[in-house]
């Protein structure tokens, strides 16, 4: 990465979200056991771990899709143990998915516009009438969306149904839709999975630029260690639902438990 | 455009001042931004350039300094040209896709002091080589994305520099007048721009062009093609290439027309349709790929549409060119063509964004006659030109009504042309360069004592039309033992215009006659095989098929017939040919990465075949080592048949020539 390194992960930054002693189980399967960590405002926080470590479950807990049996989540100073996803969305949490979840038949533009839905204030009457406040509102939102399209360099696919696009571009559109919500916390579930080197580099640049330009706090799950080491300010490592390390990329890289988890030491 | 205007205005900034008055509210430049076409009129352009220029001056850019311009076609980058020129500084556009090291060479050679970069990508490249290029003092960028944390004093945004200029103008009302006076004092004989050649032949050279010569050349061609302020072009060619600087910047300034900058390099085709330019340039490969797109889409169309397309393209082939050239055409032909225009040609042109084109040019490579004729028959005034950086683009261009697929036209007004003893084309033109920057030796090698420029290209004047024909690079042209000129690329191109032939390698220099080795086109010939129930497994099997040989023999024969028409080249008709047992491949070193044949490498590698071509044998056994795509190596063995062809006799040659 050429961009200047992030220097936001200092102790002074205020905590945006903290997870405390969260446990989640599906029947007898314990997906997350007693995990605690926090995300500070403005940082890029990575969640890593081997397959089945509970990373995606953790994101699902954060954005209210799963409800943990134990533990609490404090977001913007409010503690809760249950939240619905749409409430999370209206409070500024946006996410992308491991396997792209876009409206395949809709164009890039419409998909990203759909990210603005929560911010549209006009009621159905005005929207049906079109002229008047609805038109003004539509134009404002369109301008915002066009800025995202410009930012992500996807002008050429503006009018193409996303189902026709290659995977790397779909991921970019999904990021665009998440950005359209002007989130305070952006959750990215493997944003670079299945991408070639060039697409990965592009995506890295976008993630760094999002953080710098919009000041968005980002939590991301990623398997590519090179990417994590370059991007993240702090890393939390999960293994079999447990937190085994938490710290700067360098600290985590040298942690024996992490090395064991990745290289595969027998667990008794 | 009268010559009176430009007699006064001999630099681009002077033209800008003129245009801001003469065409004040007409659009000068457009750019698609946030999905909407934004435009700046000539007077607004002047404001932007003025603010930027005064900002640059405040930052220390002086007469004679050079400023590199790196990026895609953006209004602010075009303004940088004018702003730098207004201060007497020299803009040096650099190819935006060059890797950092290539860029460093140019920046260092031109002793660049300021850099105008489009975005973070370019700024990063500059920063990575700034240790090597000590002359760089300031970096200015257009797009601010990702550059927020770069503010280290010497890296600032275009807007910030303009702000500097605007506050200076406010503080000091005289600054604007002084700037205009400075433009007035600018000399046309000063270097206006340095364009670096792409460097396919050795290290790239900085071609220095002066304002008066650039303006003179552009004025000539603007008059030649009757361009005026109502024209529109899409500026999508690389800024660093002479083509863009000439066709868009220079001609735009002289004629006062509007240049439109596409939204991004990927949206060019779409933007072309939105803008509908009246003046257009593209290399032959672009026209070829557009035609392929049309054909593929037609194959997916229903039967009635296919029939309609075939019928009316047939009509266009018969009458289209004659109508375009204003030759007599029977009434039925005109009626059918008008119907075709309504049903087929109009929609196709609309689809491609060619609806409003008055003049289109192609150059750079030979264009296939079928391809050329296709666009012309649709009523698009596509013409060819020939030129190079050293001449500020034009040497020859085809005037309306005198169009031939295999010529590049007569010299444009004001250009003197001469063919050297060895076939090399020499010219003297109003727009020619004053020399290579910091390279007296190569300047002396290129400009002759009597002031002609050597092009390095071999050509001949066509006896019938008086047009120039470019046949090959001069250094590749040889002689057959009987003294006939041998231009391998010319022969190879003629062969490659046939859909069946993918690659061709011609031999003949220092030999008794000309022979060729061919590659068939697996798609085209494979298609033919499918239709004729010919079963084949591999390329090698298909290539050796007797039916394929027969088909290719007919193609070669046709090439001979056309060579026989040209007195200088009739002796280089193909006497023997063979179809290679494997496809030439860049991985095996037989082609360059840009898909050009490496003739000498191939003749070493296939030595036995070349020998067999000349020793009269009917076939030859050959084994070749090949590299597979996964990096493994293997051997291909085969027996290659060699066919002898009777060339067209001398008598017939004369008849045909007359």
mmCIF file of N, CA, C and O in Angstrom, chain A residues 41-126:
data_model
loop_
_atom_site.group_PDB
_atom_site.id
_atom_site.type_symbol
_atom_site.label_atom_id
_atom_site.label_comp_id
_atom_site.label_asym_id
_atom_site.label_seq_id
_atom_site.Cartn_x
_atom_site.Cartn_y
_atom_site.Cartn_z
ATOM 1 N N UNK A 41 -13.488 4.371 17.164
ATOM 2 C CA UNK A 41 -13.952 5.242 16.096
ATOM 3 C C UNK A 41 -12.835 5.488 15.072
ATOM 4 O O UNK A 41 -11.727 5.851 15.448
ATOM 5 N N UNK A 42 -13.119 5.293 13.806
ATOM 6 C CA UNK A 42 -12.185 5.643 12.748
ATOM 7 C C UNK A 42 -11.170 4.576 12.407
ATOM 8 O O UNK A 42 -10.406 4.721 11.462
ATOM 9 N N UNK A 43 -11.125 3.489 13.157
ATOM 10 C CA UNK A 43 -10.089 2.500 12.865
ATOM 11 C C UNK A 43 -10.563 1.445 11.863
ATOM 12 O O UNK A 43 -11.765 1.329 11.586
ATOM 13 N N UNK A 44 -9.598 0.705 11.348
ATOM 14 C CA UNK A 44 -9.924 -0.475 10.545
ATOM 15 C C UNK A 44 -9.588 -1.678 11.421
ATOM 16 O O UNK A 44 -8.446 -1.889 11.791
ATOM 17 N N UNK A 45 -10.634 -2.428 11.758
ATOM 18 C CA UNK A 45 -10.480 -3.525 12.693
ATOM 19 C C UNK A 45 -10.674 -4.815 11.914
ATOM 20 O O UNK A 45 -11.712 -4.993 11.260
ATOM 21 N N UNK A 46 -9.709 -5.703 11.967
ATOM 22 C CA UNK A 46 -9.864 -6.964 11.244
ATOM 23 C C UNK A 46 -10.246 -8.075 12.202
ATOM 24 O O UNK A 46 -9.790 -8.097 13.341
ATOM 25 N N UNK A 47 -11.099 -8.964 11.723
ATOM 26 C CA UNK A 47 -11.424 -10.178 12.479
ATOM 27 C C UNK A 47 -10.924 -11.340 11.636
ATOM 28 O O UNK A 47 -11.348 -11.497 10.490
ATOM 29 N N UNK A 48 -9.989 -12.093 12.178
ATOM 30 C CA UNK A 48 -9.456 -13.196 11.384
ATOM 31 C C UNK A 48 -9.582 -14.496 12.166
ATOM 32 O O UNK A 48 -9.887 -14.498 13.361
ATOM 33 N N UNK A 49 -9.280 -15.568 11.473
ATOM 34 C CA UNK A 49 -9.358 -16.869 12.102
ATOM 35 C C UNK A 49 -9.566 -17.935 11.067
ATOM 36 O O UNK A 49 -10.002 -17.632 9.958
ATOM 37 N N UNK A 50 -9.254 -19.194 11.400
ATOM 38 C CA UNK A 50 -9.429 -20.287 10.434
ATOM 39 C C UNK A 50 -10.908 -20.491 10.105
ATOM 40 O O UNK A 50 -11.777 -19.908 10.750
ATOM 41 N N UNK A 51 -11.175 -21.367 9.146
ATOM 42 C CA UNK A 51 -12.563 -21.655 8.775
ATOM 43 C C UNK A 51 -13.349 -22.125 9.987
ATOM 44 O O UNK A 51 -12.859 -22.899 10.787
ATOM 45 N N UNK A 52 -14.584 -21.637 10.096
ATOM 46 C CA UNK A 52 -15.443 -22.089 11.177
ATOM 47 C C UNK A 52 -15.086 -21.518 12.528
ATOM 48 O O UNK A 52 -15.511 -22.017 13.562
ATOM 49 N N UNK A 53 -14.301 -20.458 12.533
ATOM 50 C CA UNK A 53 -13.875 -19.888 13.804
ATOM 51 C C UNK A 53 -14.961 -19.029 14.432
ATOM 52 O O UNK A 53 -14.874 -18.672 15.597
ATOM 53 N N UNK A 54 -15.961 -18.664 13.630
ATOM 54 C CA UNK A 54 -17.053 -17.863 14.181
ATOM 55 C C UNK A 54 -16.990 -16.401 13.766
ATOM 56 O O UNK A 54 -17.628 -15.551 14.384
ATOM 57 N N UNK A 55 -16.260 -16.116 12.707
ATOM 58 C CA UNK A 55 -16.074 -14.722 12.298
ATOM 59 C C UNK A 55 -17.378 -14.127 11.761
ATOM 60 O O UNK A 55 -17.803 -13.060 12.195
ATOM 61 N N UNK A 56 -17.985 -14.857 10.814
ATOM 62 C CA UNK A 56 -19.217 -14.335 10.228
ATOM 63 C C UNK A 56 -20.319 -14.280 11.280
ATOM 64 O O UNK A 56 -21.108 -13.335 11.314
ATOM 65 N N UNK A 57 -20.351 -15.277 12.168
ATOM 66 C CA UNK A 57 -21.329 -15.250 13.255
ATOM 67 C C UNK A 57 -21.150 -13.982 14.075
ATOM 68 O O UNK A 57 -22.121 -13.345 14.478
ATOM 69 N N UNK A 58 -19.899 -13.626 14.299
ATOM 70 C CA UNK A 58 -19.612 -12.430 15.091
ATOM 71 C C UNK A 58 -20.190 -11.190 14.400
ATOM 72 O O UNK A 58 -20.830 -10.355 15.053
ATOM 73 N N UNK A 59 -19.984 -11.083 13.080
ATOM 74 C CA UNK A 59 -20.545 -9.944 12.349
ATOM 75 C C UNK A 59 -22.062 -9.955 12.445
ATOM 76 O O UNK A 59 -22.690 -8.917 12.624
ATOM 77 N N UNK A 60 -22.632 -11.154 12.329
ATOM 78 C CA UNK A 60 -24.089 -11.265 12.398
ATOM 79 C C UNK A 60 -24.613 -10.838 13.762
ATOM 80 O O UNK A 60 -25.705 -10.289 13.871
ATOM 81 N N UNK A 61 -23.827 -11.102 14.780
ATOM 82 C CA UNK A 61 -24.226 -10.657 16.118
ATOM 83 C C UNK A 61 -24.178 -9.132 16.178
ATOM 84 O O UNK A 61 -25.102 -8.485 16.666
ATOM 85 N N UNK A 62 -23.098 -8.577 15.621
ATOM 86 C CA UNK A 62 -22.939 -7.116 15.689
ATOM 87 C C UNK A 62 -24.080 -6.415 14.963
ATOM 88 O O UNK A 62 -24.619 -5.439 15.454
ATOM 89 N N UNK A 63 -24.466 -6.930 13.796
ATOM 90 C CA UNK A 63 -25.507 -6.177 13.111
ATOM 91 C C UNK A 63 -26.911 -6.689 13.413
ATOM 92 O O UNK A 63 -27.864 -6.359 12.738
ATOM 93 N N UNK A 64 -27.019 -7.484 14.456
ATOM 94 C CA UNK A 64 -28.333 -7.798 14.990
ATOM 95 C C UNK A 64 -29.043 -8.947 14.309
ATOM 96 O O UNK A 64 -30.216 -9.188 14.560
ATOM 97 N N UNK A 65 -28.347 -9.673 13.453
ATOM 98 C CA UNK A 65 -28.986 -10.772 12.746
ATOM 99 C C UNK A 65 -29.105 -11.993 13.660
ATOM 100 O O UNK A 65 -30.102 -12.696 13.636
ATOM 101 N N UNK A 66 -28.073 -12.220 14.449
ATOM 102 C CA UNK A 66 -28.126 -13.269 15.480
ATOM 103 C C UNK A 66 -28.254 -12.605 16.847
ATOM 104 O O UNK A 66 -27.725 -11.510 17.046
ATOM 105 N N UNK A 67 -28.920 -13.320 17.737
ATOM 106 C CA UNK A 67 -29.064 -12.772 19.087
ATOM 107 C C UNK A 67 -28.283 -13.632 20.056
ATOM 108 O O UNK A 67 -28.641 -14.793 20.258
ATOM 109 N N UNK A 68 -27.237 -13.130 20.626
ATOM 110 C CA UNK A 68 -26.400 -13.938 21.513
ATOM 111 C C UNK A 68 -27.166 -14.322 22.778
ATOM 112 O O UNK A 68 -27.978 -13.548 23.295
ATOM 113 N N UNK A 69 -26.878 -15.545 23.268
ATOM 114 C CA UNK A 69 -27.542 -16.001 24.490
ATOM 115 C C UNK A 69 -26.978 -15.279 25.707
ATOM 116 O O UNK A 69 -27.658 -15.053 26.686
ATOM 117 N N UNK A 70 -25.683 -14.991 25.657
ATOM 118 C CA UNK A 70 -25.062 -14.316 26.793
ATOM 119 C C UNK A 70 -24.264 -13.119 26.303
ATOM 120 O O UNK A 70 -23.836 -13.079 25.156
ATOM 121 N N UNK A 71 -24.042 -12.190 27.191
ATOM 122 C CA UNK A 71 -23.172 -11.071 26.878
ATOM 123 C C UNK A 71 -23.933 -9.870 26.357
ATOM 124 O O UNK A 71 -25.127 -9.946 26.062
ATOM 125 N N UNK A 72 -23.242 -8.750 26.279
ATOM 126 C CA UNK A 72 -23.883 -7.517 25.833
ATOM 127 C C UNK A 72 -23.070 -6.848 24.739
ATOM 128 O O UNK A 72 -21.874 -7.082 24.602
ATOM 129 N N UNK A 73 -23.742 -6.009 23.977
ATOM 130 C CA UNK A 73 -23.083 -5.225 22.933
ATOM 131 C C UNK A 73 -23.401 -3.760 23.184
ATOM 132 O O UNK A 73 -24.573 -3.402 23.367
ATOM 133 N N UNK A 74 -22.377 -2.936 23.246
ATOM 134 C CA UNK A 74 -22.588 -1.519 23.456
ATOM 135 C C UNK A 74 -22.204 -0.787 22.186
ATOM 136 O O UNK A 74 -21.062 -0.853 21.741
ATOM 137 N N UNK A 75 -23.181 -0.123 21.564
ATOM 138 C CA UNK A 75 -22.917 0.606 20.330
ATOM 139 C C UNK A 75 -23.305 2.047 20.549
ATOM 140 O O UNK A 75 -24.432 2.334 20.983
ATOM 141 N N UNK A 76 -22.413 2.940 20.274
ATOM 142 C CA UNK A 76 -22.623 4.371 20.497
ATOM 143 C C UNK A 76 -23.148 4.641 21.899
ATOM 144 O O UNK A 76 -24.096 5.411 22.101
ATOM 145 N N UNK A 77 -22.593 3.934 22.866
ATOM 146 C CA UNK A 77 -22.944 4.174 24.254
ATOM 147 C C UNK A 77 -24.208 3.480 24.730
ATOM 148 O O UNK A 77 -24.538 3.523 25.904
ATOM 149 N N UNK A 78 -24.928 2.843 23.824
ATOM 150 C CA UNK A 78 -26.155 2.161 24.237
ATOM 151 C C UNK A 78 -25.913 0.666 24.316
ATOM 152 O O UNK A 78 -25.462 0.065 23.352
ATOM 153 N N UNK A 79 -26.230 0.098 25.463
ATOM 154 C CA UNK A 79 -26.017 -1.334 25.641
ATOM 155 C C UNK A 79 -27.290 -2.085 25.286
ATOM 156 O O UNK A 79 -28.388 -1.627 25.567
ATOM 157 N N UNK A 80 -27.128 -3.212 24.650
ATOM 158 C CA UNK A 80 -28.288 -4.012 24.264
ATOM 159 C C UNK A 80 -27.877 -5.467 24.205
ATOM 160 O O UNK A 80 -26.700 -5.788 24.091
ATOM 161 N N UNK A 81 -28.829 -6.348 24.262
ATOM 162 C CA UNK A 81 -28.494 -7.726 23.945
ATOM 163 C C UNK A 81 -29.357 -8.269 22.829
ATOM 164 O O UNK A 81 -29.161 -9.353 22.358
ATOM 165 N N UNK A 82 -30.277 -7.472 22.357
ATOM 166 C CA UNK A 82 -31.052 -7.880 21.185
ATOM 167 C C UNK A 82 -31.274 -6.680 20.273
ATOM 168 O O UNK A 82 -31.567 -5.590 20.735
ATOM 169 N N UNK A 83 -31.134 -6.887 19.009
ATOM 170 C CA UNK A 83 -31.410 -5.811 18.055
ATOM 171 C C UNK A 83 -31.829 -6.423 16.735
ATOM 172 O O UNK A 83 -31.345 -7.467 16.344
ATOM 173 N N UNK A 84 -32.758 -5.782 16.030
ATOM 174 C CA UNK A 84 -33.145 -6.273 14.712
ATOM 175 C C UNK A 84 -32.222 -5.631 13.682
ATOM 176 O O UNK A 84 -31.793 -4.489 13.856
ATOM 177 N N UNK A 85 -31.962 -6.336 12.558
ATOM 178 C CA UNK A 85 -31.053 -5.778 11.551
ATOM 179 C C UNK A 85 -31.479 -4.402 11.043
ATOM 180 O O UNK A 85 -30.642 -3.528 10.837
ATOM 181 N N UNK A 86 -32.788 -4.175 10.861
ATOM 182 C CA UNK A 86 -33.189 -2.882 10.300
ATOM 183 C C UNK A 86 -32.944 -1.754 11.302
ATOM 184 O O UNK A 86 -32.692 -0.621 10.917
ATOM 185 N N UNK A 87 -32.997 -2.109 12.599
ATOM 186 C CA UNK A 87 -32.678 -1.097 13.604
ATOM 187 C C UNK A 87 -31.186 -0.777 13.536
ATOM 188 O O UNK A 87 -30.773 0.382 13.560
ATOM 189 N N UNK A 88 -30.385 -1.851 13.407
ATOM 190 C CA UNK A 88 -28.937 -1.653 13.272
ATOM 191 C C UNK A 88 -28.655 -0.749 12.080
ATOM 192 O O UNK A 88 -27.846 0.184 12.155
ATOM 193 N N UNK A 89 -29.354 -1.019 10.970
ATOM 194 C CA UNK A 89 -29.121 -0.229 9.760
ATOM 195 C C UNK A 89 -29.464 1.234 10.000
ATOM 196 O O UNK A 89 -28.709 2.128 9.633
ATOM 197 N N UNK A 90 -30.585 1.485 10.659
ATOM 198 C CA UNK A 90 -30.979 2.876 10.847
ATOM 199 C C UNK A 90 -30.055 3.573 11.841
ATOM 200 O O UNK A 90 -29.983 4.792 11.871
ATOM 201 N N UNK A 91 -29.331 2.790 12.630
ATOM 202 C CA UNK A 91 -28.387 3.416 13.552
ATOM 203 C C UNK A 91 -26.988 3.544 12.971
ATOM 204 O O UNK A 91 -26.048 3.902 13.662
ATOM 205 N N UNK A 92 -26.849 3.218 11.696
ATOM 206 C CA UNK A 92 -25.570 3.484 11.036
ATOM 207 C C UNK A 92 -24.643 2.296 10.908
ATOM 208 O O UNK A 92 -23.439 2.457 10.788
ATOM 209 N N UNK A 93 -25.170 1.094 10.935
ATOM 210 C CA UNK A 93 -24.320 -0.067 10.676
ATOM 211 C C UNK A 93 -24.671 -0.616 9.291
ATOM 212 O O UNK A 93 -25.824 -0.938 9.027
ATOM 213 N N UNK A 94 -23.692 -0.672 8.396
ATOM 214 C CA UNK A 94 -23.927 -1.232 7.064
ATOM 215 C C UNK A 94 -22.979 -2.392 6.862
ATOM 216 O O UNK A 94 -21.922 -2.451 7.486
ATOM 217 N N UNK A 95 -23.365 -3.322 6.011
ATOM 218 C CA UNK A 95 -22.459 -4.458 5.814
ATOM 219 C C UNK A 95 -22.495 -4.973 4.379
ATOM 220 O O UNK A 95 -23.415 -4.690 3.621
ATOM 221 N N UNK A 96 -21.462 -5.723 4.045
ATOM 222 C CA UNK A 96 -21.478 -6.490 2.798
ATOM 223 C C UNK A 96 -21.378 -7.956 3.186
ATOM 224 O O UNK A 96 -21.034 -8.279 4.321
ATOM 225 N N UNK A 97 -21.675 -8.821 2.235
ATOM 226 C CA UNK A 97 -21.771 -10.235 2.553
ATOM 227 C C UNK A 97 -20.671 -11.045 1.867
ATOM 228 O O UNK A 97 -20.115 -10.638 0.848
ATOM 229 N N UNK A 98 -20.419 -12.211 2.489
ATOM 230 C CA UNK A 98 -19.379 -13.092 1.964
ATOM 231 C C UNK A 98 -19.712 -13.515 0.536
ATOM 232 O O UNK A 98 -18.884 -13.438 -0.348
ATOM 233 N N UNK A 99 -20.964 -13.972 0.336
ATOM 234 C CA UNK A 99 -21.400 -14.221 -1.032
ATOM 235 C C UNK A 99 -22.376 -13.118 -1.383
ATOM 236 O O UNK A 99 -23.418 -12.995 -0.774
ATOM 237 N N UNK A 100 -21.962 -12.337 -2.351
ATOM 238 C CA UNK A 100 -22.655 -11.108 -2.721
ATOM 239 C C UNK A 100 -24.172 -11.212 -2.614
ATOM 240 O O UNK A 100 -24.763 -12.159 -3.109
ATOM 241 N N UNK A 101 -24.784 -10.234 -1.971
ATOM 242 C CA UNK A 101 -26.241 -10.233 -1.832
ATOM 243 C C UNK A 101 -26.810 -8.955 -2.435
ATOM 244 O O UNK A 101 -27.228 -8.059 -1.724
ATOM 245 N N UNK A 102 -26.779 -8.889 -3.761
ATOM 246 C CA UNK A 102 -27.319 -7.716 -4.455
ATOM 247 C C UNK A 102 -28.623 -8.107 -5.139
ATOM 248 O O UNK A 102 -28.953 -9.286 -5.221
ATOM 249 N N UNK A 103 -29.337 -7.118 -5.651
ATOM 250 C CA UNK A 103 -30.511 -7.411 -6.473
ATOM 251 C C UNK A 103 -30.018 -7.628 -7.897
ATOM 252 O O UNK A 103 -29.711 -6.677 -8.609
ATOM 253 N N UNK A 104 -29.935 -8.901 -8.283
ATOM 254 C CA UNK A 104 -29.246 -9.251 -9.530
ATOM 255 C C UNK A 104 -29.862 -8.626 -10.777
ATOM 256 O O UNK A 104 -29.179 -8.354 -11.744
ATOM 257 N N UNK A 105 -31.170 -8.450 -10.750
ATOM 258 C CA UNK A 105 -31.829 -7.959 -11.956
ATOM 259 C C UNK A 105 -31.810 -6.445 -12.070
ATOM 260 O O UNK A 105 -32.207 -5.893 -13.084
ATOM 261 N N UNK A 106 -31.343 -5.777 -11.018
ATOM 262 C CA UNK A 106 -31.336 -4.324 -11.041
ATOM 263 C C UNK A 106 -29.969 -3.796 -11.443
ATOM 264 O O UNK A 106 -28.955 -4.454 -11.275
ATOM 265 N N UNK A 107 -29.950 -2.576 -11.967
ATOM 266 C CA UNK A 107 -28.676 -2.012 -12.407
ATOM 267 C C UNK A 107 -27.831 -1.617 -11.200
ATOM 268 O O UNK A 107 -28.317 -1.523 -10.075
ATOM 269 N N UNK A 108 -26.574 -1.368 -11.484
ATOM 270 C CA UNK A 108 -25.650 -0.892 -10.466
ATOM 271 C C UNK A 108 -26.207 0.346 -9.779
ATOM 272 O O UNK A 108 -26.233 0.446 -8.554
ATOM 273 N N UNK A 109 -26.686 1.264 -10.617
ATOM 274 C CA UNK A 109 -27.215 2.523 -10.090
ATOM 275 C C UNK A 109 -28.371 2.261 -9.125
ATOM 276 O O UNK A 109 -28.400 2.792 -8.013
ATOM 277 N N UNK A 110 -29.324 1.416 -9.545
ATOM 278 C CA UNK A 110 -30.489 1.153 -8.708
ATOM 279 C C UNK A 110 -30.104 0.439 -7.422
ATOM 280 O O UNK A 110 -30.654 0.711 -6.356
ATOM 281 N N UNK A 111 -29.146 -0.481 -7.535
ATOM 282 C CA UNK A 111 -28.695 -1.186 -6.340
ATOM 283 C C UNK A 111 -28.126 -0.214 -5.317
ATOM 284 O O UNK A 111 -28.426 -0.308 -4.128
ATOM 285 N N UNK A 112 -27.301 0.710 -5.796
ATOM 286 C CA UNK A 112 -26.692 1.643 -4.858
ATOM 287 C C UNK A 112 -27.746 2.623 -4.341
ATOM 288 O O UNK A 112 -27.759 2.980 -3.170
ATOM 289 N N UNK A 113 -28.673 3.000 -5.233
ATOM 290 C CA UNK A 113 -29.760 3.877 -4.799
ATOM 291 C C UNK A 113 -30.549 3.221 -3.673
ATOM 292 O O UNK A 113 -31.026 3.898 -2.752
ATOM 293 N N UNK A 114 -30.702 1.895 -3.740
ATOM 294 C CA UNK A 114 -31.493 1.207 -2.717
ATOM 295 C C UNK A 114 -30.855 1.385 -1.338
ATOM 296 O O UNK A 114 -31.534 1.321 -0.321
ATOM 297 N N UNK A 115 -29.538 1.618 -1.331
ATOM 298 C CA UNK A 115 -28.854 1.887 -0.067
ATOM 299 C C UNK A 115 -29.297 3.194 0.563
ATOM 300 O O UNK A 115 -29.069 3.428 1.746
ATOM 301 N N UNK A 116 -29.907 4.058 -0.248
ATOM 302 C CA UNK A 116 -30.351 5.350 0.279
ATOM 303 C C UNK A 116 -31.776 5.275 0.833
ATOM 304 O O UNK A 116 -32.274 6.264 1.362
ATOM 305 N N UNK A 117 -32.430 4.113 0.661
ATOM 306 C CA UNK A 117 -33.857 4.004 0.989
ATOM 307 C C UNK A 117 -34.179 4.524 2.389
ATOM 308 O O UNK A 117 -35.138 5.253 2.578
ATOM 309 N N UNK A 118 -33.313 4.171 3.359
ATOM 310 C CA UNK A 118 -33.604 4.574 4.736
ATOM 311 C C UNK A 118 -33.547 6.080 4.926
ATOM 312 O O UNK A 118 -34.059 6.611 5.885
ATOM 313 N N UNK A 119 -32.864 6.756 4.003
ATOM 314 C CA UNK A 119 -32.700 8.198 4.173
ATOM 315 C C UNK A 119 -33.760 8.991 3.426
ATOM 316 O O UNK A 119 -33.763 10.208 3.465
ATOM 317 N N UNK A 120 -34.599 8.283 2.676
ATOM 318 C CA UNK A 120 -35.634 8.995 1.941
ATOM 319 C C UNK A 120 -36.801 9.301 2.880
ATOM 320 O O UNK A 120 -37.296 8.422 3.562
ATOM 321 N N UNK A 121 -37.204 10.553 2.871
ATOM 322 C CA UNK A 121 -38.200 10.982 3.849
ATOM 323 C C UNK A 121 -39.602 11.125 3.247
ATOM 324 O O UNK A 121 -40.590 11.108 3.955
ATOM 325 N N UNK A 122 -39.658 11.296 1.931
ATOM 326 C CA UNK A 122 -40.965 11.551 1.326
ATOM 327 C C UNK A 122 -41.854 10.316 1.418
ATOM 328 O O UNK A 122 -41.387 9.197 1.239
ATOM 329 N N UNK A 123 -43.118 10.527 1.656
ATOM 330 C CA UNK A 123 -44.019 9.384 1.764
ATOM 331 C C UNK A 123 -44.478 8.932 0.385
ATOM 332 O O UNK A 123 -44.174 9.547 -0.631
ATOM 333 N N UNK A 124 -45.207 7.848 0.379
ATOM 334 C CA UNK A 124 -45.572 7.226 -0.886
ATOM 335 C C UNK A 124 -46.407 8.166 -1.757
ATOM 336 O O UNK A 124 -46.281 8.175 -2.986
ATOM 337 N N UNK A 125 -47.184 9.026 -1.129
ATOM 338 C CA UNK A 125 -47.978 9.971 -1.905
ATOM 339 C C UNK A 125 -47.086 10.878 -2.752
ATOM 340 O O UNK A 125 -47.252 10.991 -3.967
ATOM 341 N N UNK A 126 -46.117 11.496 -2.116
ATOM 342 C CA UNK A 126 -45.219 12.392 -2.841
ATOM 343 C C UNK A 126 -44.407 11.638 -3.893
ATOM 344 O O UNK A 126 -44.166 12.133 -4.981
#
